[in-house]
């Protein structure tokens, strides 16, 4: 058993992270499966009507119910669904009677491309504006950056989409209104997703970096003649990486959920649009699959950010403090190796000079 005063190891942190992540994913899968139990309508009736091309009779509905195993208890159905979902088998769509797994895989690639480009926009703009806000002195430019970041992070995605389409596509004619035919069609969706995250990230970078640059080791580096860029990259950002990674992970994970609105507005055939279509048609198995994939992606991105934060900063590792602690000593007893007060002699054992 590890003593309380021993620093937390990186291996132990990774093991705890793995156990916690699996637990959160299992809890999320239970909530996703509950959609079937809470959704209105009978999936067997919908699938039987789709196959027959007309309203199904009770015998057809009962046959589909037996085929899908809907007569089994809920725990048995959940375990069977989870085992199939882990292999990529999400069943068949109630709308098209086609396998859901290949459809989700095709649309997931589109969504991941959009989220990846938006994450690059968020990190580059957010970190750049945040570093500028930390280095600038109080004035109009610094205040403008702060107000601009707050405004961008507060604008809803559907309204920002409307503004960009109105001015950049309709009035100025610089960009197409929708589609994904080329790089010009990627700019507005990525800006709509990435700029709000960049606004929040820039404020966190500015505040944490400003605090890091006030530390004594930065003043020592300045006294040695190090340049501003070198100090920011070598001393400032690494020591402020903990809060930055946490906010960036939460924001990038939230991009998966925000695609539900943005893909529908700009006509991208991704997983977000697939979720909207499945919800409109009450296609419960497809809705389950899209929710499970998007929710799992959100959790994994945030948990990976927590893992990186713990590996970079041992003090943030959950459960144990990474700093060594002194052993408590009884009153009147001198601890081994000297006095408990570092650098201060024991006044009771010190002889007074004549």
Short mmCIF file of C-alpha atoms in Angstrom, two decimals:
data_model
loop_
_atom_site.label_atom_id
_atom_site.label_comp_id
_atom_site.label_asym_id
_atom_site.label_seq_id
_atom_site.Cartn_x
_atom_site.Cartn_y
_atom_site.Cartn_z
CA UNK A 1 0.00 0.00 0.00
CA UNK A 2 1.36 3.39 -0.98
CA UNK A 3 2.05 5.74 1.89
CA UNK A 4 0.04 8.97 2.01
CA UNK A 5 3.12 11.09 1.57
CA UNK A 6 4.35 9.41 -1.59
CA UNK A 7 3.73 11.33 -4.83
CA UNK A 8 1.08 10.02 -7.21
CA UNK A 9 2.63 8.15 -10.13
CA UNK A 10 1.72 8.61 -13.78
CA UNK A 11 0.87 4.91 -14.09
CA UNK A 12 -1.62 5.10 -11.25
CA UNK A 13 -3.15 8.19 -12.78
CA UNK A 14 -3.61 6.42 -16.13
CA UNK A 15 -5.16 3.37 -14.42
CA UNK A 16 -7.65 5.53 -12.51
CA UNK A 17 -8.41 7.44 -15.70
CA UNK A 18 -9.17 4.20 -17.55
CA UNK A 19 -11.52 2.90 -14.85
CA UNK A 20 -13.35 6.23 -14.58
CA UNK A 21 -13.70 6.56 -18.36
CA UNK A 22 -15.15 3.06 -18.74
CA UNK A 23 -17.61 3.77 -15.93
CA UNK A 24 -18.77 7.03 -17.50
CA UNK A 25 -19.16 5.40 -20.93
CA UNK A 26 -21.24 2.59 -19.44
CA UNK A 27 -23.47 5.07 -17.62
CA UNK A 28 -23.93 7.00 -20.87
CA UNK A 29 -24.84 3.80 -22.73
CA UNK A 30 -27.54 3.04 -20.15
CA UNK A 31 -29.05 6.48 -20.69
CA UNK A 32 -28.89 6.04 -24.45
CA UNK A 33 -30.63 2.66 -24.32
CA UNK A 34 -33.34 4.20 -22.15
CA UNK A 35 -34.41 6.21 -25.21
CA UNK A 36 -36.09 3.05 -26.52
CA UNK A 37 -38.07 2.61 -23.33
CA UNK A 38 -39.13 6.28 -23.11
CA UNK A 39 -39.78 6.96 -26.79
CA UNK A 40 -43.35 7.16 -28.00
CA UNK A 41 -44.58 4.56 -30.47
CA UNK A 42 -43.77 0.91 -31.10
CA UNK A 43 -40.55 0.23 -33.08
CA UNK A 44 -41.93 -3.15 -34.15
CA UNK A 45 -45.04 -1.52 -35.66
CA UNK A 46 -42.95 1.06 -37.52
CA UNK A 47 -40.56 -1.55 -38.94
CA UNK A 48 -43.42 -3.91 -39.91
CA UNK A 49 -45.21 -1.09 -41.73
CA UNK A 50 -41.97 -0.14 -43.52
CA UNK A 51 -41.46 -3.68 -44.72
CA UNK A 52 -45.08 -4.18 -45.81
CA UNK A 53 -45.49 -0.77 -47.42
CA UNK A 54 -48.81 -0.26 -45.66
CA UNK A 55 -50.18 -0.36 -42.07
CA UNK A 56 -49.17 -3.69 -40.59
CA UNK A 57 -51.56 -6.21 -39.08
CA UNK A 58 -51.04 -7.49 -35.49
CA UNK A 59 -49.54 -10.77 -36.72
CA UNK A 60 -46.83 -8.92 -38.67
CA UNK A 61 -46.09 -6.67 -35.72
CA UNK A 62 -45.78 -9.66 -33.38
CA UNK A 63 -43.44 -11.41 -35.80
CA UNK A 64 -41.16 -8.37 -35.94
CA UNK A 65 -41.29 -8.06 -32.15
CA UNK A 66 -40.08 -11.65 -31.78
CA UNK A 67 -37.41 -11.09 -34.43
CA UNK A 68 -36.05 -8.01 -32.64
CA UNK A 69 -36.26 -9.62 -29.21
CA UNK A 70 -38.51 -6.88 -27.84
CA UNK A 71 -40.34 -9.38 -25.63
CA UNK A 72 -37.20 -9.99 -23.55
CA UNK A 73 -36.62 -8.11 -20.24
CA UNK A 74 -34.96 -4.71 -20.50
CA UNK A 75 -31.62 -5.78 -18.89
CA UNK A 76 -31.28 -8.65 -21.36
CA UNK A 77 -32.05 -6.35 -24.29
CA UNK A 78 -29.55 -3.78 -23.02
CA UNK A 79 -26.70 -6.29 -22.71
CA UNK A 80 -27.45 -7.69 -26.17
CA UNK A 81 -27.60 -4.19 -27.68
CA UNK A 82 -24.36 -3.14 -25.94
CA UNK A 83 -22.52 -6.25 -27.15
CA UNK A 84 -23.61 -5.59 -30.74
CA UNK A 85 -22.88 -1.85 -30.49
CA UNK A 86 -19.30 -2.56 -29.37
CA UNK A 87 -18.77 -4.37 -32.69
CA UNK A 88 -20.40 -1.58 -34.74
CA UNK A 89 -23.72 -3.38 -35.22
CA UNK A 90 -26.52 -0.93 -34.32
CA UNK A 91 -29.31 -2.87 -35.99
CA UNK A 92 -31.44 -1.69 -38.90
CA UNK A 93 -33.07 1.65 -39.56
CA UNK A 94 -36.83 1.83 -39.18
CA UNK A 95 -37.01 4.24 -42.13
CA UNK A 96 -34.98 2.42 -44.76
CA UNK A 97 -34.51 -1.04 -43.22
CA UNK A 98 -30.79 -0.63 -44.01
CA UNK A 99 -27.95 -1.43 -41.58
CA UNK A 100 -27.23 1.58 -39.36
CA UNK A 101 -23.53 0.87 -38.77
CA UNK A 102 -22.29 1.70 -42.31
CA UNK A 103 -24.45 4.84 -42.46
CA UNK A 104 -23.08 6.09 -39.14
CA UNK A 105 -19.49 5.32 -40.21
CA UNK A 106 -19.86 7.26 -43.48
CA UNK A 107 -21.45 10.27 -41.81
CA UNK A 108 -19.02 10.20 -38.90
CA UNK A 109 -16.12 10.86 -41.28
CA UNK A 110 -17.82 14.05 -42.51
CA UNK A 111 -18.50 15.21 -38.95
CA UNK A 112 -14.97 14.46 -37.75
CA UNK A 113 -13.54 16.48 -40.64
CA UNK A 114 -15.74 19.44 -39.72
CA UNK A 115 -14.93 19.12 -36.02
CA UNK A 116 -11.19 18.78 -36.71
CA UNK A 117 -11.09 21.94 -38.83
CA UNK A 118 -13.18 23.81 -36.27
CA UNK A 119 -10.85 22.68 -33.48
CA UNK A 120 -7.86 24.06 -35.40
CA UNK A 121 -9.67 27.39 -35.78
CA UNK A 122 -10.56 27.42 -32.07
CA UNK A 123 -7.05 26.62 -30.84
CA UNK A 124 -5.15 28.91 -33.23
CA UNK A 125 -7.45 31.91 -32.79
CA UNK A 126 -8.06 31.32 -29.07
CA UNK A 127 -4.42 30.87 -28.09
CA UNK A 128 -3.26 33.70 -30.37
CA UNK A 129 -5.78 36.22 -29.05
CA UNK A 130 -5.20 35.04 -25.48
CA UNK A 131 -1.42 35.48 -25.71
CA UNK A 132 -1.92 38.95 -27.18
CA UNK A 133 -4.33 39.83 -24.38
CA UNK A 134 -1.82 38.67 -21.77
CA UNK A 135 1.11 40.62 -23.23
CA UNK A 136 -0.64 43.87 -24.08
CA UNK A 137 -0.83 46.65 -21.54
CA UNK A 138 -4.14 48.05 -20.42
CA UNK A 139 -5.60 50.07 -23.23
CA UNK A 140 -8.08 50.21 -26.08
CA UNK A 141 -6.64 47.25 -27.99
CA UNK A 142 -6.60 44.94 -24.99
CA UNK A 143 -10.13 45.97 -24.04
CA UNK A 144 -11.32 45.43 -27.61
CA UNK A 145 -9.91 41.89 -27.64
CA UNK A 146 -11.65 41.10 -24.36
CA UNK A 147 -15.02 42.50 -25.47
CA UNK A 148 -14.76 40.79 -28.87
CA UNK A 149 -14.03 37.44 -27.23
CA UNK A 150 -17.03 37.80 -24.91
CA UNK A 151 -19.33 38.75 -27.79
CA UNK A 152 -18.23 35.89 -30.04
CA UNK A 153 -18.55 33.32 -27.25
CA UNK A 154 -22.07 34.57 -26.41
CA UNK A 155 -23.57 34.50 -29.93
CA UNK A 156 -25.75 31.40 -30.60
CA UNK A 157 -24.51 29.25 -33.46
CA UNK A 158 -27.69 29.60 -35.53
CA UNK A 159 -27.53 33.43 -35.35
CA UNK A 160 -23.83 33.53 -36.20
CA UNK A 161 -24.60 31.26 -39.16
CA UNK A 162 -27.30 33.67 -40.31
CA UNK A 163 -24.94 36.67 -40.08
CA UNK A 164 -22.17 34.95 -42.03
CA UNK A 165 -24.51 33.71 -44.74
CA UNK A 166 -26.18 37.12 -45.03
CA UNK A 167 -23.01 39.19 -45.35
CA UNK A 168 -20.36 36.84 -46.77
CA UNK A 169 -22.54 34.76 -49.09
CA UNK A 170 -25.54 36.87 -50.10
CA UNK A 171 -24.42 40.51 -49.96
CA UNK A 172 -20.72 40.17 -50.77
CA UNK A 173 -20.87 36.91 -52.74
CA UNK A 174 -17.54 35.72 -51.38
CA UNK A 175 -18.60 32.24 -50.24
CA UNK A 176 -21.30 29.72 -51.21
CA UNK A 177 -24.28 29.48 -48.90
CA UNK A 178 -24.19 25.71 -48.29
CA UNK A 179 -22.74 22.38 -49.35
CA UNK A 180 -19.29 20.84 -49.05
CA UNK A 181 -17.99 21.05 -52.61
CA UNK A 182 -14.60 22.51 -51.75
CA UNK A 183 -12.49 24.55 -49.32
CA UNK A 184 -14.64 27.64 -49.85
CA UNK A 185 -17.67 25.79 -48.44
CA UNK A 186 -15.76 24.76 -45.31
CA UNK A 187 -14.93 28.25 -44.04
CA UNK A 188 -18.31 29.34 -42.68
CA UNK A 189 -19.24 26.09 -40.89
CA UNK A 190 -15.80 25.89 -39.29
CA UNK A 191 -15.96 29.55 -38.27
CA UNK A 192 -19.42 29.10 -36.75
CA UNK A 193 -18.23 26.13 -34.70
CA UNK A 194 -14.71 27.30 -33.86
CA UNK A 195 -15.09 31.00 -33.03
CA UNK A 196 -17.30 30.63 -29.90
CA UNK A 197 -14.84 28.09 -28.48
CA UNK A 198 -11.96 30.41 -29.41
CA UNK A 199 -13.62 33.26 -27.51
CA UNK A 200 -13.84 31.27 -24.28
CA UNK A 201 -10.37 29.79 -24.75
CA UNK A 202 -8.79 33.20 -25.34
CA UNK A 203 -10.04 34.53 -22.00
CA UNK A 204 -8.69 31.49 -20.15
CA UNK A 205 -5.33 31.76 -21.93
CA UNK A 206 -5.07 35.48 -21.18
CA UNK A 207 -5.84 35.15 -17.46
CA UNK A 208 -3.74 32.04 -16.76
CA UNK A 209 -0.81 33.22 -18.87
CA UNK A 210 -0.81 36.61 -17.16
CA UNK A 211 -0.61 34.88 -13.78
CA UNK A 212 2.18 32.59 -15.01
CA UNK A 213 4.21 35.53 -16.33
CA UNK A 214 4.13 37.16 -12.89
CA UNK A 215 6.04 34.29 -11.29
CA UNK A 216 9.67 34.68 -10.10
CA UNK A 217 11.10 32.24 -12.66
CA UNK A 218 9.81 34.48 -15.47
CA UNK A 219 11.51 37.53 -13.95
CA UNK A 220 14.68 35.47 -13.67
CA UNK A 221 14.43 34.55 -17.35
CA UNK A 222 13.94 38.20 -18.25
CA UNK A 223 17.03 39.09 -16.21
CA UNK A 224 19.03 36.53 -18.20
CA UNK A 225 18.02 38.33 -21.39
CA UNK A 226 15.50 35.81 -22.78
CA UNK A 227 13.10 37.17 -25.39
CA UNK A 228 9.37 37.56 -24.87
CA UNK A 229 8.41 34.82 -27.34
CA UNK A 230 10.87 32.39 -25.77
CA UNK A 231 9.54 33.11 -22.28
CA UNK A 232 5.91 32.64 -23.38
CA UNK A 233 6.57 29.35 -25.21
CA UNK A 234 9.05 27.85 -22.75
CA UNK A 235 7.89 29.14 -19.36
CA UNK A 236 4.44 30.73 -19.64
CA UNK A 237 2.22 28.37 -21.66
CA UNK A 238 3.55 25.07 -20.20
CA UNK A 239 2.84 26.28 -16.66
CA UNK A 240 -0.63 27.52 -17.67
CA UNK A 241 -1.47 24.37 -19.65
CA UNK A 242 -3.72 22.79 -17.01
CA UNK A 243 -6.74 25.15 -17.22
CA UNK A 244 -6.17 25.66 -20.95
CA UNK A 245 -6.36 21.91 -21.67
CA UNK A 246 -9.46 21.55 -19.52
CA UNK A 247 -11.37 24.32 -21.30
CA UNK A 248 -10.11 23.26 -24.74
CA UNK A 249 -11.20 19.66 -24.16
CA UNK A 250 -14.67 20.69 -23.06
CA UNK A 251 -15.06 23.08 -25.99
CA UNK A 252 -13.79 20.67 -28.65
CA UNK A 253 -15.96 17.89 -27.26
CA UNK A 254 -18.95 20.21 -27.42
CA UNK A 255 -18.32 20.72 -31.14
CA UNK A 256 -19.69 17.23 -31.76
CA UNK A 257 -23.01 18.29 -30.25
CA UNK A 258 -23.03 21.67 -32.03
CA UNK A 259 -22.84 19.93 -35.41
CA UNK A 260 -26.51 18.99 -34.98
CA UNK A 261 -27.42 22.63 -35.78
CA UNK A 262 -24.56 23.66 -38.07
CA UNK A 263 -24.72 20.67 -40.42
CA UNK A 264 -28.43 21.19 -40.86
CA UNK A 265 -27.96 24.89 -41.71
CA UNK A 266 -25.10 24.45 -44.18
CA UNK A 267 -26.29 21.19 -45.75
CA UNK A 268 -23.49 18.91 -44.57
CA UNK A 269 -24.41 15.19 -44.66
CA UNK A 270 -22.79 14.42 -41.33
CA UNK A 271 -23.79 12.69 -38.14
CA UNK A 272 -25.53 15.79 -36.80
CA UNK A 273 -27.88 15.93 -39.78
CA UNK A 274 -28.42 12.17 -39.48
CA UNK A 275 -29.48 12.70 -35.86
CA UNK A 276 -32.01 15.38 -36.87
CA UNK A 277 -33.51 13.19 -39.61
CA UNK A 278 -33.74 10.18 -37.28
CA UNK A 279 -35.45 12.28 -34.62
CA UNK A 280 -37.96 13.64 -37.14
CA UNK A 281 -38.85 10.16 -38.37
CA UNK A 282 -38.85 8.61 -34.86
CA UNK A 283 -36.23 6.15 -36.02
CA UNK A 284 -35.27 4.99 -32.53
CA UNK A 285 -32.38 2.61 -33.42
CA UNK A 286 -30.73 5.26 -35.62
CA UNK A 287 -31.29 7.87 -32.92
CA UNK A 288 -29.69 5.54 -30.40
CA UNK A 289 -26.64 4.99 -32.58
CA UNK A 290 -26.09 8.71 -33.29
CA UNK A 291 -26.53 9.61 -29.62
CA UNK A 292 -24.15 6.89 -28.48
CA UNK A 293 -21.42 7.91 -30.93
CA UNK A 294 -21.69 11.67 -30.26
CA UNK A 295 -21.95 11.20 -26.50
CA UNK A 296 -19.03 8.78 -26.46
CA UNK A 297 -16.92 11.19 -28.51
CA UNK A 298 -17.72 14.05 -26.14
CA UNK A 299 -16.73 11.97 -23.11
CA UNK A 300 -13.52 10.64 -24.67
CA UNK A 301 -12.31 14.10 -25.72
CA UNK A 302 -12.87 15.49 -22.23
CA UNK A 303 -11.30 12.50 -20.53
CA UNK A 304 -8.23 12.70 -22.81
CA UNK A 305 -7.86 16.37 -21.88
CA UNK A 306 -7.99 15.39 -18.19
CA UNK A 307 -5.38 12.71 -18.79
CA UNK A 308 -2.99 15.13 -20.50
CA UNK A 309 -3.55 17.67 -17.75
CA UNK A 310 -2.68 15.12 -15.08
CA UNK A 311 0.43 13.93 -16.93
CA UNK A 312 1.69 17.49 -17.44
CA UNK A 313 0.86 18.75 -13.94
CA UNK A 314 1.17 16.10 -11.18
CA UNK A 315 -0.58 18.41 -8.70
CA UNK A 316 -3.85 18.03 -10.63
CA UNK A 317 -3.93 14.24 -10.34
CA UNK A 318 -7.08 13.26 -8.61
CA UNK A 319 -7.13 11.34 -5.36
CA UNK A 320 -3.69 12.15 -3.87
CA UNK A 321 -1.65 15.29 -3.55
CA UNK A 322 1.52 14.92 -5.58
CA UNK A 323 3.57 17.07 -3.24
CA UNK A 324 5.48 15.25 -0.49
CA UNK A 325 4.25 15.84 3.02
CA UNK A 326 6.17 15.84 6.30
CA UNK A 327 5.47 13.23 8.85
CA UNK A 328 3.73 14.58 11.93
CA UNK A 329 5.86 14.68 15.07
CA UNK A 330 4.88 14.57 18.70
CA UNK A 331 5.17 17.80 20.71
CA UNK A 332 8.56 18.19 22.33
CA UNK A 333 10.22 15.61 20.07
CA UNK A 334 12.68 16.49 17.37
CA UNK A 335 11.98 14.77 14.03
CA UNK A 336 14.77 12.73 12.45
CA UNK A 337 17.02 14.80 10.27
CA UNK A 338 16.56 18.11 12.02
CA UNK A 339 13.80 20.47 12.95
CA UNK A 340 10.42 20.40 11.17
CA UNK A 341 10.74 24.04 10.21
CA UNK A 342 12.96 24.18 7.14
CA UNK A 343 15.74 26.70 7.51
CA UNK A 344 14.65 27.79 11.03
CA UNK A 345 16.72 26.56 14.00
CA UNK A 346 14.98 25.02 17.02
CA UNK A 347 14.69 27.83 19.56
CA UNK A 348 14.27 25.43 22.50
CA UNK A 349 17.52 23.57 21.77
CA UNK A 350 19.56 26.62 20.79
CA UNK A 351 22.08 27.95 23.31
CA UNK A 352 21.94 31.65 23.86
CA UNK A 353 25.11 33.49 23.05
CA UNK A 354 26.68 35.38 25.97
#
